[in-house]
Tab-separated table of C-alpha atoms in Angstrom:
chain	number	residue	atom	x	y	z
A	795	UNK	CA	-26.805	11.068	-4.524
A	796	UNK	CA	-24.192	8.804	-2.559
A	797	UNK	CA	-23.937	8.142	1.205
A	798	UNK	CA	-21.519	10.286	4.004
A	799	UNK	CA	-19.643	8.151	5.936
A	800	UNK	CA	-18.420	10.527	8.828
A	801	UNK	CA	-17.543	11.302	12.491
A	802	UNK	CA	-16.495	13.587	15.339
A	803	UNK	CA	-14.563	13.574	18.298
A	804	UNK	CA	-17.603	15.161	20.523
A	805	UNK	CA	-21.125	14.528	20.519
A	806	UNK	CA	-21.306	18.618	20.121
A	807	UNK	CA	-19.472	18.759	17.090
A	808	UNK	CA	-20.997	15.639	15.983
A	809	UNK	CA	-24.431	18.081	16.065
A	810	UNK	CA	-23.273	20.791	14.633
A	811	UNK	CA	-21.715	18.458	11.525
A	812	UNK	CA	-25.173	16.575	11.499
A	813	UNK	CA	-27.068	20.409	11.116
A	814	UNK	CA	-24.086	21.810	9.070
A	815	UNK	CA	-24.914	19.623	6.289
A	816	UNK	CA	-29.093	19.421	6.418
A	817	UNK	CA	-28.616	23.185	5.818
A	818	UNK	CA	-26.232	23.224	3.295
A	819	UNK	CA	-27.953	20.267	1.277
A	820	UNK	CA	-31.477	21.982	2.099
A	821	UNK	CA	-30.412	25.019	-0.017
A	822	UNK	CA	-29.816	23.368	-2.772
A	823	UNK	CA	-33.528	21.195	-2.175
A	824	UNK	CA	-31.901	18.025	-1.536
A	825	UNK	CA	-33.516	16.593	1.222
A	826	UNK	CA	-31.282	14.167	3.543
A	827	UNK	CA	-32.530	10.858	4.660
A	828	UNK	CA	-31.394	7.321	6.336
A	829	UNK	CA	-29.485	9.152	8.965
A	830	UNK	CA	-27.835	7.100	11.601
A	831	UNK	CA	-25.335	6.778	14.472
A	832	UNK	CA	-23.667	4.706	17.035
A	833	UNK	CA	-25.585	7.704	19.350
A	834	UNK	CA	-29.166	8.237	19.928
A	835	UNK	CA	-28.557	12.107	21.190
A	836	UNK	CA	-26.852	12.372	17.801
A	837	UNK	CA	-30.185	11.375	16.008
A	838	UNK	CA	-32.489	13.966	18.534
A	839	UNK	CA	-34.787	15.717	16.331
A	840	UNK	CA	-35.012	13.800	13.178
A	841	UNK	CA	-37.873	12.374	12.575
A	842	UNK	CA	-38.414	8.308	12.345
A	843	UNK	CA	-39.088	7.866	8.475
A	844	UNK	CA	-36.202	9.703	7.619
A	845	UNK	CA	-34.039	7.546	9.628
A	846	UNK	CA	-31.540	4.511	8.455
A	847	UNK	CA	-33.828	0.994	9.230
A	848	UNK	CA	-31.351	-1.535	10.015
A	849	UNK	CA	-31.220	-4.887	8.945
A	850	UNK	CA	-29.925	-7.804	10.475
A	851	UNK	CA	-27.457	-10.155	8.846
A	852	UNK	CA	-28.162	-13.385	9.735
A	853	UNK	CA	-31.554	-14.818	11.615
A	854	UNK	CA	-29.397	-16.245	14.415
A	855	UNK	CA	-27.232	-13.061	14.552
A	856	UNK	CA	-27.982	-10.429	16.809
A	857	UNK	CA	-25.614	-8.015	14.669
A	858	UNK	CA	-28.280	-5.095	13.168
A	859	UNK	CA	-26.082	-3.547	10.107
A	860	UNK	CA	-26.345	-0.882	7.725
A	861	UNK	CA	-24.720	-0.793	4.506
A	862	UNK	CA	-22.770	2.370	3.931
A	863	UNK	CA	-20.085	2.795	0.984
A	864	UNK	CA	-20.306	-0.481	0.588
A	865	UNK	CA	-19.159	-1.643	3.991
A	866	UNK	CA	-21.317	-2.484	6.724
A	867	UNK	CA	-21.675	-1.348	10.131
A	868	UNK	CA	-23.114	-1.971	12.982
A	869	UNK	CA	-24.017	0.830	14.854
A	870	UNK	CA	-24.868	-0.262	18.398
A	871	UNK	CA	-21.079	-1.937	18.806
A	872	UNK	CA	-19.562	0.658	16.434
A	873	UNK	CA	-18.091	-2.155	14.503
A	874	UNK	CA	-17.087	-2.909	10.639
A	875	UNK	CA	-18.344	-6.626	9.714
A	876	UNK	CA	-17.768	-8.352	6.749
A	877	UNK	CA	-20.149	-11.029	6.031
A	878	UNK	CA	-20.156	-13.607	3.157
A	879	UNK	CA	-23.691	-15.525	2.472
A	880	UNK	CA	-23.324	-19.552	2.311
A	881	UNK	CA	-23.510	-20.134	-0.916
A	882	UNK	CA	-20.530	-22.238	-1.111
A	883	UNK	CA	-19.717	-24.127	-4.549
A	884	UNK	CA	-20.498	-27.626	-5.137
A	885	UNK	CA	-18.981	-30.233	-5.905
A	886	UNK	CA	-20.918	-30.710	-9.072
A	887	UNK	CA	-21.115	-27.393	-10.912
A	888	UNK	CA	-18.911	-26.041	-12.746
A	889	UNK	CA	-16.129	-23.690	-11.833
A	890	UNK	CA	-14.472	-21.828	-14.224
A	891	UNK	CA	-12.159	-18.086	-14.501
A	892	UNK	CA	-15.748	-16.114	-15.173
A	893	UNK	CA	-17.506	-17.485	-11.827
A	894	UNK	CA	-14.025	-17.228	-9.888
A	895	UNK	CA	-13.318	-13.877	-10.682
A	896	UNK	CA	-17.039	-12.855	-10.309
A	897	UNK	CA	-16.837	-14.363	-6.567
A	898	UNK	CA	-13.566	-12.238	-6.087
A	899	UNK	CA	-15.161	-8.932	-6.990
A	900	UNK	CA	-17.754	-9.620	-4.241
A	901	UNK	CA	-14.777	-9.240	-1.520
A	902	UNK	CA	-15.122	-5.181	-1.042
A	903	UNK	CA	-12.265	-3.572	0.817
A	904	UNK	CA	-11.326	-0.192	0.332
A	905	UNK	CA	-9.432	0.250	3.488
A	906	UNK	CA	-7.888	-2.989	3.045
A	907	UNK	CA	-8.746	-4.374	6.773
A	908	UNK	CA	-8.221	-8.140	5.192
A	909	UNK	CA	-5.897	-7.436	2.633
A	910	UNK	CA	-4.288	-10.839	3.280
A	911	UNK	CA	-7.258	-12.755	2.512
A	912	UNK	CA	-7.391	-10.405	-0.878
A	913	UNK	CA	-4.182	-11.376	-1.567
A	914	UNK	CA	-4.767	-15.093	-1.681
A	915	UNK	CA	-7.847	-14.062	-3.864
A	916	UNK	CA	-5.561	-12.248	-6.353
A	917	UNK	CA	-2.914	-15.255	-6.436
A	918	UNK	CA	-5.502	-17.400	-7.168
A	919	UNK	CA	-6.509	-15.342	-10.176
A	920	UNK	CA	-3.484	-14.610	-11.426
A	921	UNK	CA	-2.314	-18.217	-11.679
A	922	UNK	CA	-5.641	-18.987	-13.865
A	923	UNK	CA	-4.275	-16.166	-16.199
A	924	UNK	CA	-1.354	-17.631	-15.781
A	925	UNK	CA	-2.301	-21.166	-16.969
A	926	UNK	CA	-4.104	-19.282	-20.313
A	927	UNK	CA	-7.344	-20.511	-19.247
A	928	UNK	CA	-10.679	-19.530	-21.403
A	929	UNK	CA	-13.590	-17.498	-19.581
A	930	UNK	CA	-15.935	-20.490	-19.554
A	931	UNK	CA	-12.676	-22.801	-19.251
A	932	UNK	CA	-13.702	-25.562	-16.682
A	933	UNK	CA	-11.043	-25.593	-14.169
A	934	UNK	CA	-9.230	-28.983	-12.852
A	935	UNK	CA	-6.991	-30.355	-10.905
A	936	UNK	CA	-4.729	-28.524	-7.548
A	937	UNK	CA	-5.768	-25.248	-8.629
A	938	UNK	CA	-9.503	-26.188	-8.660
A	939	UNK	CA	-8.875	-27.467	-4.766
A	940	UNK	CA	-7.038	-24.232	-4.081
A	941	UNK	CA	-9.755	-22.435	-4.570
A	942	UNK	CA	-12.542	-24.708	-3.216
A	943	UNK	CA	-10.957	-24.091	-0.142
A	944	UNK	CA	-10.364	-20.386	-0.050
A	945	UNK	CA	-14.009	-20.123	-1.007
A	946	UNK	CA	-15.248	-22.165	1.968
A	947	UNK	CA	-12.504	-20.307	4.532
A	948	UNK	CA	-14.576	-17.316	3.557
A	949	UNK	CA	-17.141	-17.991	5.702
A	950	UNK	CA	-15.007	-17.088	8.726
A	951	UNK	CA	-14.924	-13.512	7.680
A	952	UNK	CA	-18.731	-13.260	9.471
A	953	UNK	CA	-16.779	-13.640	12.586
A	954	UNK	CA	-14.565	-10.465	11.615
A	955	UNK	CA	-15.087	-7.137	13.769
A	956	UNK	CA	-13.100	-3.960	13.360
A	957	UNK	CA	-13.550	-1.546	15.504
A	958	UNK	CA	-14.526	1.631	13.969
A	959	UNK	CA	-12.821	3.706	16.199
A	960	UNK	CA	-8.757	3.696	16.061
A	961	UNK	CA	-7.751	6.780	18.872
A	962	UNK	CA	-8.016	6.342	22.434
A	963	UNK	CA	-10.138	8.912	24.076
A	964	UNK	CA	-8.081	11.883	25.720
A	965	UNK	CA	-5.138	11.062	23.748
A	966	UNK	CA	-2.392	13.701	24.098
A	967	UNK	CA	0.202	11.895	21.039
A	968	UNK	CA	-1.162	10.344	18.083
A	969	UNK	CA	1.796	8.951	15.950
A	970	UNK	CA	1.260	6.930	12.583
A	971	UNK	CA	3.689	3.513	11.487
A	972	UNK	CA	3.830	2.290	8.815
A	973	UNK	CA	5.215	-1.391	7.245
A	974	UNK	CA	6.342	-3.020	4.472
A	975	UNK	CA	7.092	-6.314	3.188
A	976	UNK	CA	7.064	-8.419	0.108
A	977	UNK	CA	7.629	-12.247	-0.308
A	978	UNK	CA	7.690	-13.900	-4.071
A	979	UNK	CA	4.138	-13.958	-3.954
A	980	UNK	CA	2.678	-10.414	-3.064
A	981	UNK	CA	4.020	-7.092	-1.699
A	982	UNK	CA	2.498	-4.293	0.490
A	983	UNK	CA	2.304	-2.240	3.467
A	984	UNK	CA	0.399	-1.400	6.169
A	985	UNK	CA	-0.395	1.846	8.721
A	986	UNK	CA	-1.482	1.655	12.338
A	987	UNK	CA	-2.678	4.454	14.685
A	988	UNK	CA	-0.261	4.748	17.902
A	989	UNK	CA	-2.199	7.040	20.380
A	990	UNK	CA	-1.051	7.963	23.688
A	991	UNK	CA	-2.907	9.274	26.872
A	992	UNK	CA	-1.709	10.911	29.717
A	993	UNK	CA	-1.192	8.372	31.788
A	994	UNK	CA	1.107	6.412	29.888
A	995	UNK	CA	-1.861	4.304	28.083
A	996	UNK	CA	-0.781	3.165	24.844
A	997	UNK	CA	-3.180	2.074	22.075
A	998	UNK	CA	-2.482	1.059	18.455
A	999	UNK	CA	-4.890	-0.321	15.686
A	1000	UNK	CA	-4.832	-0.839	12.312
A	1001	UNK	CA	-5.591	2.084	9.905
A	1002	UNK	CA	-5.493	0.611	6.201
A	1003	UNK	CA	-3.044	-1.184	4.063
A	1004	UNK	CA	-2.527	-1.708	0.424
A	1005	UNK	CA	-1.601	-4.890	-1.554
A	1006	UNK	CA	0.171	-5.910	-5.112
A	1007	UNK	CA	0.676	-9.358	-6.113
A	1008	UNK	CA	4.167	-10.255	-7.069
A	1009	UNK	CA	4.311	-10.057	-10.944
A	1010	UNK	CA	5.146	-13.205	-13.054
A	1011	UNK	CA	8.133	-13.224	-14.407
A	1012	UNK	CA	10.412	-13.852	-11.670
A	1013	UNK	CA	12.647	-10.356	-9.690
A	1014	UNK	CA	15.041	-10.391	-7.141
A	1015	UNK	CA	13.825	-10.076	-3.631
A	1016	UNK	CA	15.561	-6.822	-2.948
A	1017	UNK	CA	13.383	-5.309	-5.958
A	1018	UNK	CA	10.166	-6.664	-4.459
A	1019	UNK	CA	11.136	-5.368	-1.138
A	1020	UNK	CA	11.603	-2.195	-2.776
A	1021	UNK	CA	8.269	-2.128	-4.319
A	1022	UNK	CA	6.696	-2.670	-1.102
A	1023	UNK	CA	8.469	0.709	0.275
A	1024	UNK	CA	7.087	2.677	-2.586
A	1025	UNK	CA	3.561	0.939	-1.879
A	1026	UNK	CA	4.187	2.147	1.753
A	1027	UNK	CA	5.450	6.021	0.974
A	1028	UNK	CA	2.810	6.215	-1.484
A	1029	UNK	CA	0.243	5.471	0.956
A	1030	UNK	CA	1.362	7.705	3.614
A	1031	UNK	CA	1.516	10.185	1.401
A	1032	UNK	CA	-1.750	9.827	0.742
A	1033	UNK	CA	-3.549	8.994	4.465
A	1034	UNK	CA	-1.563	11.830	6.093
A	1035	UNK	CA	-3.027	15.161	4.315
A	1036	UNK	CA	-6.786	13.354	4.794
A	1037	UNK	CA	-6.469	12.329	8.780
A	1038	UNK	CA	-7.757	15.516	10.559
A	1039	UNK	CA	-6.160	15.689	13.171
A	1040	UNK	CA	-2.412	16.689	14.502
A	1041	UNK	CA	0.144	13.603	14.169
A	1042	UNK	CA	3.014	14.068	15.959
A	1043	UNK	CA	5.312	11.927	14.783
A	1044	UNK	CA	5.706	9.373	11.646
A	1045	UNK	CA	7.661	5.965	11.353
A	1046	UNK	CA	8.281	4.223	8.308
A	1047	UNK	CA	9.526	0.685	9.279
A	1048	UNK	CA	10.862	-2.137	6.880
A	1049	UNK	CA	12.440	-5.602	7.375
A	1050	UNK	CA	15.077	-5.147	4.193
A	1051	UNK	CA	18.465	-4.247	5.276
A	1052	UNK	CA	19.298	-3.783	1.141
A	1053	UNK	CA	16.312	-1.474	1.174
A	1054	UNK	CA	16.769	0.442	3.689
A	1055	UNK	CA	20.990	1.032	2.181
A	1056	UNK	CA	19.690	2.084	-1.201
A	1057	UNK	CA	17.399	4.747	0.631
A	1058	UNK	CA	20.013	6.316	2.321
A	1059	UNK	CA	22.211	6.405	-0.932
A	1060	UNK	CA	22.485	8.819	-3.468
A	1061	UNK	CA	20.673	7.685	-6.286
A	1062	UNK	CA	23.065	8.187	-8.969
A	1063	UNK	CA	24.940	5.311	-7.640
A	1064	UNK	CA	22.098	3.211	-8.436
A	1065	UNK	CA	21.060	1.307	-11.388
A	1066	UNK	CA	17.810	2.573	-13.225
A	1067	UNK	CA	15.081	0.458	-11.421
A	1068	UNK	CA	16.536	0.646	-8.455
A	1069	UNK	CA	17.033	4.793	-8.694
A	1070	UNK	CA	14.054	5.896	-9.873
A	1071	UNK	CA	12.065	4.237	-7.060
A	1072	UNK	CA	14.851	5.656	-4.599
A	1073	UNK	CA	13.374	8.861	-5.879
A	1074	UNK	CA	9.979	8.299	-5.590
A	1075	UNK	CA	10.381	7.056	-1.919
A	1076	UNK	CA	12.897	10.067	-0.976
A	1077	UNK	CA	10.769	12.775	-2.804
A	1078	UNK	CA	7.292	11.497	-1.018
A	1079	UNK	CA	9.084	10.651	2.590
A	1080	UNK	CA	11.621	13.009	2.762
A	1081	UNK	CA	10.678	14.604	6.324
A	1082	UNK	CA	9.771	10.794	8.264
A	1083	UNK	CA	11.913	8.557	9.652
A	1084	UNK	CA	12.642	5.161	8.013
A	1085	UNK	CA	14.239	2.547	10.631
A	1086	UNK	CA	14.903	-1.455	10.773
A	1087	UNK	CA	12.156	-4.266	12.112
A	1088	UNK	CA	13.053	-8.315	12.383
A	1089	UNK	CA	10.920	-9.869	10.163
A	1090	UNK	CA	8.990	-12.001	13.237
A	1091	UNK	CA	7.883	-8.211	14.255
A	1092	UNK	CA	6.492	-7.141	11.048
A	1093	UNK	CA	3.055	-6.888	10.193
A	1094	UNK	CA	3.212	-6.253	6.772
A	1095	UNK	CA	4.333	-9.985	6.428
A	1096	UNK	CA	0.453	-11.051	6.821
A	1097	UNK	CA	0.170	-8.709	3.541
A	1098	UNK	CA	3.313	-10.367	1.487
A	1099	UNK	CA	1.827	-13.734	1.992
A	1100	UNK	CA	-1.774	-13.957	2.694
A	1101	UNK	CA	-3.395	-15.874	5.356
A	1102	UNK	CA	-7.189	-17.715	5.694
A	1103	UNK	CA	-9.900	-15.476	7.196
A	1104	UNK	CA	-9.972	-17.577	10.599
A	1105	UNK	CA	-5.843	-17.162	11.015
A	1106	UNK	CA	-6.068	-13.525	10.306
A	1107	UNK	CA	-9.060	-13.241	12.903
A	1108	UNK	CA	-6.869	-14.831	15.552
A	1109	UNK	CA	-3.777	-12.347	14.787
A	1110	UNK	CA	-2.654	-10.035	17.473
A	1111	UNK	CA	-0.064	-8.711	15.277
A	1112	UNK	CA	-2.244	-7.660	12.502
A	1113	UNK	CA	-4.684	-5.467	14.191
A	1114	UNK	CA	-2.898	-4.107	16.992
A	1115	UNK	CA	0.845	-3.901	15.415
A	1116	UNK	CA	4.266	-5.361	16.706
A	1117	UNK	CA	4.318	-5.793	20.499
A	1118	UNK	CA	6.668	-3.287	21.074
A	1119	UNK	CA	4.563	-0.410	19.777
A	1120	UNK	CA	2.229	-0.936	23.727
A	1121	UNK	CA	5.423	0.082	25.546
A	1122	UNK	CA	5.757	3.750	25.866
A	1123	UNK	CA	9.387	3.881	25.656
A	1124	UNK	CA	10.561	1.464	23.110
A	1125	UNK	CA	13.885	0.943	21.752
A	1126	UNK	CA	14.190	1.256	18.024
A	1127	UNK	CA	16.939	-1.500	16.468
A	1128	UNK	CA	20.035	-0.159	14.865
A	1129	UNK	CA	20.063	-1.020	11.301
A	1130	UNK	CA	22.856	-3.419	10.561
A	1131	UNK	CA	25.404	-1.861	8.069
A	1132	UNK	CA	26.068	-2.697	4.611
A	1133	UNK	CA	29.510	-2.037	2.656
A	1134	UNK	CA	28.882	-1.013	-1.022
A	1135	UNK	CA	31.073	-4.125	-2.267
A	1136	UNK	CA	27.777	-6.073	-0.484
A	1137	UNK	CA	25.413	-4.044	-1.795
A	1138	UNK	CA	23.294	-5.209	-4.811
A	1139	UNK	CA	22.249	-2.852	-8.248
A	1140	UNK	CA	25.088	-0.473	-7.428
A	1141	UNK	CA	26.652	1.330	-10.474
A	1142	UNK	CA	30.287	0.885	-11.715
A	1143	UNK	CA	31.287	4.310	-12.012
A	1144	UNK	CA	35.055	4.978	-13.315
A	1145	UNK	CA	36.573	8.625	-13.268
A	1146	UNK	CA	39.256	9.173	-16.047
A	1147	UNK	CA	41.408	11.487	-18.163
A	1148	UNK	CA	41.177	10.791	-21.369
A	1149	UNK	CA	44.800	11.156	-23.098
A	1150	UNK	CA	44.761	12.339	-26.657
A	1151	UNK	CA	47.836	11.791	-28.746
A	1152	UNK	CA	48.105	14.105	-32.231
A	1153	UNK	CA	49.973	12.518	-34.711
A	1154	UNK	CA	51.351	13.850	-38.052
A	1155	UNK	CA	49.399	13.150	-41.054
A	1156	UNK	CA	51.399	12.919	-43.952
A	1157	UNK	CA	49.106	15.567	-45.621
A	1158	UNK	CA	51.005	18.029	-44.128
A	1159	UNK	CA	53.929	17.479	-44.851
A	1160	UNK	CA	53.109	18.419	-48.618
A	1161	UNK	CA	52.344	21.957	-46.924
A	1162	UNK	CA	54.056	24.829	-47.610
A	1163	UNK	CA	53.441	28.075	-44.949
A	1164	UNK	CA	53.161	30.967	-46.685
A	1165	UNK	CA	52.399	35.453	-45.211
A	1166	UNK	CA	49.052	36.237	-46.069
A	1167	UNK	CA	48.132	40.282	-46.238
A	1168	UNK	CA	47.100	40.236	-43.602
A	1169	UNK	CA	50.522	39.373	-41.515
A	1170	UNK	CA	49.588	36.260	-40.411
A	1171	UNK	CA	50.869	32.628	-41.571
A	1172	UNK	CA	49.104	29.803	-43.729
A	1173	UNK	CA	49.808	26.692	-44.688
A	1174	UNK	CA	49.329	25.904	-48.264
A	1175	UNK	CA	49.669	22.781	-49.616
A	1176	UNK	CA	52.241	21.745	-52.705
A	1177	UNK	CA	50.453	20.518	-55.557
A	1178	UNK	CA	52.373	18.519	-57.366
A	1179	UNK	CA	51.742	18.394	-61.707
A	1180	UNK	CA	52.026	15.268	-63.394
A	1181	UNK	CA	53.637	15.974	-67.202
């Protein structure tokens, strides 16, 4: 058996799920243990042992966490932490591609809350591949500092906490943005949660994103940028059918004015890379709305390039979205146009009528036309005997 990691909008429905799934579970004789919740009332009736014990982090830390799905939370502030132990590497012992990567797999993120900080993991790794380093391969030099100081950043992720919680309370419009970006190093995107209240309250946090480093043998930025959109309609795709709840309305923003040309285009203009992602992104966000964002007002650039835990801690941007998402009534830029003459990966398409010209062989002029039986005419060739 495997944890649940769920919720409810009510502390009534909340019940019910919490009783909804003893029963079901109890029918099958699977008892159901290590319950917990960021509300007592939610807990009312089941009994102590059978309860999640919390554990605190740290000694000095009042933070009292549980462990579910691999992510921990603390229930009392309703909060995702991430927390690295300080075992940084010394000076003396050896690092090489086997202990890196190990200390890499240890960064869990399946919503990809720090996905920068991932992606200056994954750089780091992929320049050791890069290099054609051995497993036990000690490693030297600029890329040994490199990652002596990413590992010892890490311990500013302990001072990391999400929110669990992304709507406002009596929201009456929930919409869902998303971003894209890629640089020469990495590519991604990334969704936030735009929920409105009645009053005019706006709030936006960060939902998930998704990263891919920027592969090694060197592509044009327009591809990479291109990559990112199909990172960011793939994930949409996939968010969207799991969220319950109604979303009234769906953005898709990117910084690439190339981009953002070849979407609107038909695809059999296009060259083949270019196309068949035109496809993909037109077939999976066909019914949202894809519009322009300055670069300085883009999220997903956190994603593209990475950033140290204690930078992405401090960033506004990245967990609450572009400033102009708070104001209820923003503008949306007009995309700047783009002739086709400017337009990169276009196809040279030429329209012609061929002109066939039917000369006389001289084989027929050695033909003879003779009346068949049949009324109609043949041509017979003259043989011609040699004596």
């Amino acid at each position: 058996m495997d944890d649940v990691l769920s919720g409810a909008a009510t502390l009534e429905s909340a019940k019910q799920l919490r009783n909804d799934i003893e029963s079901l579970l109890k029918k099958g004789m699977f008892p159901i243990r290590k319950w917990c919740s960021n509300d007592d009332e939610v807990l009312e009736g089941v009994p102590y042992k059978d309860r999640e014990q919390l554990v605190r982090i740290e000694e000095s830390s009042n933070n009292e966490t549980i462990r579910a799905l691999g992510i921990l939370w603390n229930p009392q502030s309703d909060q995702f932490l991430f927390w690295r132990n300080p075992e940084l590497v010394q000076l003396d012992e050896k690092v090489t591609k086997r202990s890196v990567l190990s200390h890499i797999a240890k960064l869990f993120d399946p919503l990809g809350l720090i996905s920068p900080v991932i992606v200056l993991a994954k750089s780091i790794m992929q320049q050791l591949w890069a290099n054609s380093l051995e497993w036990d391969e000690p490693i030297e030099g600029e890329l040994l500092n490199k990652w002596l100081i990413f590992q010892e950043s890490l311990m500013q992720l302990n001072a990391i906490e999400i929110p669990r919680c992304v709507v406002t309370r009596d929201a009456c419009r929930i919409e869902i943005h998303g971003f894209s970006d890629a640089s020469f190093t990495a590519y991604g995107s990334c969704l936030y949660l735009r929920s409105i209240r009645e009053d005019g309250a706006v709030s936006v946090k960060l939902l998930c994103s998704k990263s891919r480093i920027a592969p090694l043998h060197r592509s044009t930025m327009p591809r990479l940028e291109l990559c990112a959109a199909v990172t960011l309609a793939r994930l949409i795709n996939t968010v969207i059918p799991i969220l319950k709840m109604d979303v009234h309305g769906v953005k898709l923003w990117c910084d690439s004015q190339i981009v953002l040309a070849w979407i609107k285009k038909n695809p059999e203009q296009l060259q083949v890379f270019v196309r068949n992602r035109v496809v993909e992104i037109n077939k999976l966000t066909s019914v949202y709305e894809w519009n322009y964002i300055k670069s300085e007002d883009n999220p997903a650039d956190l994603v593209s390039r990475g950033c140290y835990p204690d930078c992405l801690r401090r960033s506004d941007i990245w967990w609450n979205g572009p400033m102009f998402l708070q104001d209820i009534n923003y503008m949306i830029q007009e995309t700047p146009k783009i002739y086709d003459d400017e337009l990169p990966e276009m196809r040279n398409i030429q329209v012609c009528n061929p002109t066939v010209e039917i000369e006389d062989e001289p084989i027929f002029e050695r033909c003879g036309i003779v009346k068949g039986i049949d009324g109609f005419q043949y041509k017979i060739c003259k043989r011609r005997w040699n004596t």
